[in-house]
């Protein structure tokens, strides 16, 4: 069950930033005993792979802070973030199978679907709110919101690995924030005069 919470947290983090949870999992699996990956996910600990993920993270870090460019980046990330969510959820579930967990061992494809779905849901909310942030703050809010998202992705990744029981609280808080953001966007759109 804790592995499922870890997967939930990591795929949630991937919806905010695809590369942070991949890098966290890869580094911790490479240099500590906190994450143990099975053979099929050992590529995440490869130095070249970690280096490429680091370069992609740096590019994402810069691009996501520039108004308008961040929206183009979000379009590209519509594929990348869910894929990352699928990888990190599956990697942690596969690791749980090494420890004797049987929940996902009968249906390993389900961890991919869950990870992709969770990351896609978080990404969709992020991508939908960013243009509103840019429009209402004349672009000044983009770097602030992006930095908060990056910090959130890192924080959720660490919580998912070291304190997975808190993932439920984190996801609940994010769900409330998403609901509030959706209400605000709908109210703003309803208040705009329609053009005829």
C-alpha positions as a Python dict, from the first residue, in 0.01 Angstrom:
ca = {
    (1, 'X'): (0, 0, 0),
    (2, 'X'): (285, 241, 79),
    (3, 'X'): (431, 176, -264),
    (4, 'X'): (100, 280, -420),
    (5, 'X'): (109, 603, -216),
    (6, 'X'): (467, 661, -327),
    (7, 'X'): (361, 607, -689),
    (8, 'X'): (65, 840, -642),
    (9, 'X'): (288, 1113, -499),
    (10, 'X'): (559, 1077, -762),
    (11, 'X'): (314, 1082, -1053),
    (12, 'X'): (143, 1388, -900),
    (13, 'X'): (485, 1556, -887),
    (14, 'X'): (546, 1454, -1249),
    (15, 'X'): (231, 1641, -1349),
    (16, 'X'): (393, 1960, -1219),
    (17, 'X'): (743, 1894, -1353),
    (18, 'X'): (827, 1578, -1546),
    (19, 'X'): (1195, 1571, -1464),
    (20, 'X'): (1213, 1636, -1090),
    (21, 'X'): (1061, 1304, -975),
    (22, 'X'): (1263, 1113, -1235),
    (23, 'X'): (1582, 1277, -1113),
    (24, 'X'): (1494, 1226, -745),
    (25, 'X'): (1416, 857, -798),
    (26, 'X'): (1726, 804, -1013),
    (27, 'X'): (1963, 982, -774),
    (28, 'X'): (1822, 818, -461),
    (29, 'X'): (1832, 475, -625),
    (30, 'X'): (2189, 539, -741),
    (31, 'X'): (2336, 682, -421),
    (32, 'X'): (2118, 560, -131),
    (33, 'X'): (1915, 263, -14),
    (34, 'X'): (1592, 463, 13),
    (35, 'X'): (1485, 368, -341),
    (36, 'X'): (1550, 23, -482),
    (37, 'X'): (1465, -24, -846),
    (38, 'X'): (1424, -359, -1018),
    (39, 'X'): (1636, -451, -1319),
    (40, 'X'): (1387, -323, -1578),
    (41, 'X'): (1414, 27, -1430),
    (42, 'X'): (1789, 28, -1365),
    (43, 'X'): (1834, 266, -1660),
    (44, 'X'): (1707, 541, -1426),
    (45, 'X'): (2034, 515, -1231),
    (46, 'X'): (2259, 542, -1537),
    (47, 'X'): (2484, 849, -1524),
    (48, 'X'): (2410, 946, -1884),
    (49, 'X'): (2036, 919, -1828),
    (50, 'X'): (2060, 1127, -1510),
    (51, 'X'): (2268, 1384, -1697),
    (52, 'X'): (2012, 1408, -1978),
    (53, 'X'): (1729, 1440, -1726),
    (54, 'X'): (1928, 1714, -1552),
    (55, 'X'): (1972, 1908, -1878),
    (56, 'X'): (1601, 1870, -1960),
    (57, 'X'): (1516, 1986, -1606),
    (58, 'X'): (1730, 2296, -1652),
    (59, 'X'): (1559, 2374, -1985),
    (60, 'X'): (1215, 2320, -1828),
    (61, 'X'): (1314, 2538, -1532),
    (62, 'X'): (1401, 2829, -1762),
    (63, 'X'): (1127, 2790, -2027),
    (64, 'X'): (846, 2754, -1775),
    (65, 'X'): (923, 3095, -1626),
    (66, 'X'): (876, 3293, -1949),
    (67, 'X'): (519, 3406, -2026),
    (68, 'X'): (375, 3263, -2350),
    (69, 'X'): (677, 3031, -2384),
    (70, 'X'): (543, 2850, -2076),
    (71, 'X'): (216, 2776, -2258),
    (72, 'X'): (403, 2637, -2561),
    (73, 'X'): (614, 2431, -2321),
    (74, 'X'): (295, 2302, -2154),
    (75, 'X'): (169, 2181, -2494),
    (76, 'X'): (490, 1984, -2545),
    (77, 'X'): (481, 1857, -2187),
    (78, 'X'): (131, 1712, -2242),
    (79, 'X'): (310, 1400, -2363),
    (80, 'X'): (621, 1416, -2143),
    (81, 'X'): (463, 1468, -1798),
    (82, 'X'): (215, 1178, -1822),
    (83, 'X'): (491, 951, -1956),
    (84, 'X'): (710, 1051, -1663),
    (85, 'X'): (420, 983, -1425),
    (86, 'X'): (379, 638, -1573),
    (87, 'X'): (749, 563, -1534),
    (88, 'X'): (779, 673, -1171),
    (89, 'X'): (455, 504, -1064),
    (90, 'X'): (555, 181, -1240),
    (91, 'X'): (909, 192, -1106),
    (92, 'X'): (790, 220, -747),
    (93, 'X'): (525, -50, -796),
    (94, 'X'): (783, -277, -956),
    (95, 'X'): (1009, -211, -659),
    (96, 'X'): (723, -304, -427),
    (97, 'X'): (688, -636, -607),
    (98, 'X'): (1051, -704, -518),
    (99, 'X'): (951, -662, -153),
    (100, 'X'): (674, -920, -187),
    (101, 'X'): (376, -695, -256),
    (102, 'X'): (112, -871, -466),
    (103, 'X'): (-138, -592, -533),
    (104, 'X'): (9, -484, -866),
    (105, 'X'): (200, -800, -953),
    (106, 'X'): (-105, -951, -1124),
    (107, 'X'): (-175, -637, -1330),
    (108, 'X'): (153, -449, -1387),
    (109, 'X'): (1, -242, -1671),
    (110, 'X'): (-230, -79, -1418),
    (111, 'X'): (56, 111, -1255),
    (112, 'X'): (142, 267, -1593),
    (113, 'X'): (-220, 368, -1651),
    (114, 'X'): (-255, 512, -1299),
    (115, 'X'): (71, 706, -1324),
    (116, 'X'): (-14, 845, -1668),
    (117, 'X'): (-368, 937, -1561),
    (118, 'X'): (-263, 1111, -1240),
    (119, 'X'): (19, 1307, -1406),
    (120, 'X'): (-209, 1402, -1697),
    (121, 'X'): (-480, 1530, -1460),
    (122, 'X'): (-231, 1746, -1268),
    (123, 'X'): (-67, 1867, -1589),
    (124, 'X'): (-404, 1958, -1743),
    (125, 'X'): (-493, 2173, -1443),
    (126, 'X'): (-148, 2337, -1449),
    (127, 'X'): (-169, 2406, -1822),
    (128, 'X'): (-522, 2546, -1793),
    (129, 'X'): (-440, 2789, -1512),
    (130, 'X'): (-112, 2923, -1649),
    (131, 'X'): (-263, 3140, -1927),
    (132, 'X'): (-501, 3289, -1669),
    (133, 'X'): (-208, 3368, -1440),
    (134, 'X'): (-20, 3528, -1730),
    (135, 'X'): (-319, 3735, -1840),
    (136, 'X'): (-417, 3856, -1494),
    (137, 'X'): (-62, 3947, -1389),
    (138, 'X'): (68, 4075, -1724),
    (139, 'X'): (319, 3788, -1720),
    (140, 'X'): (476, 3885, -1388),
    (141, 'X'): (318, 3586, -1214),
    (142, 'X'): (469, 3323, -1447),
    (143, 'X'): (809, 3293, -1278),
    (144, 'X'): (654, 3299, -931),
    (145, 'X'): (396, 3031, -1008),
    (146, 'X'): (654, 2821, -1193),
    (147, 'X'): (894, 2836, -899),
    (148, 'X'): (615, 2729, -663),
    (149, 'X'): (529, 2440, -897),
    (150, 'X'): (895, 2330, -912),
    (151, 'X'): (928, 2347, -533),
    (152, 'X'): (598, 2160, -502),
    (153, 'X'): (718, 1888, -737),
    (154, 'X'): (1039, 1844, -539),
    (155, 'X'): (856, 1851, -206),
    (156, 'X'): (592, 1601, -318),
    (157, 'X'): (863, 1372, -459),
    (158, 'X'): (1051, 1370, -129),
    (159, 'X'): (733, 1323, 75),
    (160, 'X'): (629, 1037, -154),
    (161, 'X'): (956, 857, -93),
    (162, 'X'): (1026, 934, 273),
    (163, 'X'): (675, 985, 421),
    (164, 'X'): (430, 820, 179),
    (165, 'X'): (143, 828, 430),
    (166, 'X'): (137, 1208, 394),
    (167, 'X'): (77, 1180, 19),
    (168, 'X'): (-298, 1154, 82),
    (169, 'X'): (-291, 1491, 260),
    (170, 'X'): (-81, 1652, -15),
    (171, 'X'): (-307, 1521, -291),
    (172, 'X'): (-617, 1636, -99),
    (173, 'X'): (-471, 1987, -64),
    (174, 'X'): (-387, 1994, -436),
    (175, 'X'): (-740, 1878, -521),
    (176, 'X'): (-888, 2163, -316),
    (177, 'X'): (-654, 2414, -481),
    (178, 'X'): (-747, 2277, -825),
    (179, 'X'): (-1117, 2307, -743),
    (180, 'X'): (-1071, 2666, -625),
    (181, 'X'): (-870, 2754, -936),
    (182, 'X'): (-1135, 2600, -1161),
    (183, 'X'): (-1411, 2798, -990),
    (184, 'X'): (-1213, 3118, -1027),
    (185, 'X'): (-1146, 3056, -1397),
    (186, 'X'): (-1513, 2981, -1461),
    (187, 'X'): (-1625, 3294, -1275),
    (188, 'X'): (-1377, 3507, -1469),
    (189, 'X'): (-1495, 3365, -1801),
    (190, 'X'): (-1859, 3415, -1705),
    (191, 'X'): (-1789, 3777, -1613),
    (192, 'X'): (-1634, 3855, -1952),
    (193, 'X'): (-1880, 4007, -2198),
    (194, 'X'): (-1951, 3784, -2492),
    (195, 'X'): (-1857, 3914, -2835),
    (196, 'X'): (-2132, 3898, -3095),
}
